[in-house]
Amino acid sequence: QVRLVESGGGSVQTGGSLRLSCAASLFTYRKFAMGWFREAPGKTREGVAAVECDGGTRYRDSVKGRFTISKDSSKNTLYLQMNSLEPEDTAMYYCAAVRPPNCPTWWYVWGDYDYWGQGTQVTVSS
């Protein structure tokens, strides 16, 4: 059974940093595509960053240069290092995964991911 558990959210001021973690219980962890999505009140869920099946990393434009996604295969954990946080980054952040061969064509399409965590709240105050 695939299980994803996020942690690391919290409240910070503009310019602060947080590191989100997603602990994954995945037998074939290394082969999965995994991503971070976020959903703010009144807005649709959007892709933040992803590691694709081939290992490539992708970011939405608004977080490029500020966020870094990474995997620690020894710990079966996906990370999202978030620096220079802005109030617009306030949202519930979710970890998601999908097993090959169902690798997403477009990494940011949340409907293409099969497994989801419960989310961790990130709040950035001005």
XYZ file of C-alpha atoms in Angstrom:
126
model
C 0.000 0.000 0.000
C 1.231 3.447 -0.917
C 1.211 5.943 1.945
C 2.460 9.522 1.896
C 2.882 11.605 5.045
C 3.801 15.283 4.855
C 5.404 17.355 7.578
C 7.298 20.604 7.995
C 4.591 23.177 7.450
C 4.174 26.174 9.699
C 3.864 29.926 9.949
C 6.661 32.248 8.866
C 7.082 35.868 7.897
C 7.781 37.101 4.388
C 11.288 36.144 3.379
C 11.428 33.162 5.696
C 12.136 29.529 4.863
C 10.535 26.152 5.456
C 11.404 22.633 4.414
C 8.560 20.262 3.710
C 9.055 16.518 3.916
C 7.035 13.681 2.434
C 7.740 10.259 3.866
C 6.776 7.603 1.364
C 6.145 3.937 1.957
C 6.815 2.883 -1.599
C 8.498 -0.332 -2.556
C 9.550 1.066 -5.931
C 10.020 4.606 -4.632
C 12.783 5.487 -7.025
C 10.658 4.853 -10.086
C 7.671 6.952 -9.098
C 6.944 10.429 -10.276
C 6.403 12.594 -7.203
C 5.285 16.153 -6.803
C 4.230 18.926 -4.489
C 0.907 20.650 -5.039
C -0.799 23.415 -3.122
C -4.310 24.643 -2.652
C -5.246 28.015 -1.214
C -8.785 28.875 -0.054
C -10.960 29.707 -3.036
C -8.332 28.642 -5.559
C -7.756 25.501 -7.584
C -5.019 23.050 -6.710
C -1.811 23.862 -8.541
C 1.464 22.146 -9.168
C 4.456 23.578 -7.335
C 7.297 21.227 -8.244
C 7.846 17.651 -9.284
C 10.411 14.953 -9.874
C 9.378 13.118 -13.005
C 9.744 9.388 -13.642
C 13.002 10.014 -15.480
C 14.370 12.013 -12.542
C 13.954 15.428 -14.109
C 12.760 18.274 -11.911
C 10.055 20.770 -12.807
C 8.860 23.975 -11.148
C 6.060 26.414 -11.621
C 7.399 29.764 -12.765
C 6.508 31.664 -9.604
C 8.715 29.465 -7.395
C 11.730 29.054 -9.648
C 14.870 30.209 -7.880
C 13.138 30.067 -4.495
C 12.022 26.437 -4.089
C 14.040 23.254 -4.533
C 12.595 19.762 -4.787
C 14.735 16.763 -3.953
C 14.598 13.086 -3.084
C 16.542 11.165 -0.458
C 16.194 7.599 -1.653
C 17.907 6.207 1.455
C 15.062 7.629 3.528
C 12.224 7.261 0.995
C 11.560 10.950 1.491
C 10.704 13.783 -0.852
C 11.606 17.326 0.192
C 10.619 20.811 -0.797
C 12.991 23.504 0.408
C 11.167 26.828 0.281
C 13.137 30.050 0.610
C 12.155 33.702 0.261
C 8.570 32.842 1.062
C 5.840 35.261 0.076
C 2.253 35.671 1.317
C 1.128 34.276 -2.065
C 2.734 30.962 -1.089
C 0.203 30.502 1.716
C -1.688 27.268 1.091
C -2.148 23.665 2.083
C 0.701 21.730 0.510
C 0.217 18.157 -0.658
C 2.637 15.460 -1.687
C 1.561 13.253 -4.582
C 2.905 10.233 -6.414
C 2.148 8.085 -9.414
C 3.561 4.740 -10.471
C 5.032 4.009 -13.913
C 3.942 3.446 -16.594
C 1.358 6.104 -15.741
C 3.931 8.894 -15.650
C 2.218 12.242 -16.219
C 2.642 13.922 -19.577
C 2.314 17.271 -17.827
C 3.761 17.213 -14.327
C 1.424 19.907 -12.997
C -1.840 18.091 -13.786
C -2.908 16.964 -10.333
C -5.496 14.542 -11.692
C -2.709 12.384 -13.116
C -1.359 11.494 -9.666
C -2.829 8.457 -7.922
C -1.534 8.791 -4.370
C -1.869 11.758 -2.035
C -0.885 12.742 1.452
C -3.113 14.584 3.903
C -1.362 17.906 3.456
C 0.597 20.335 5.589
C -0.328 23.990 6.056
C 2.062 26.777 5.104
C 1.192 30.310 6.179
C 3.315 33.311 5.223
C 2.506 36.638 6.853
C 3.558 40.047 5.592
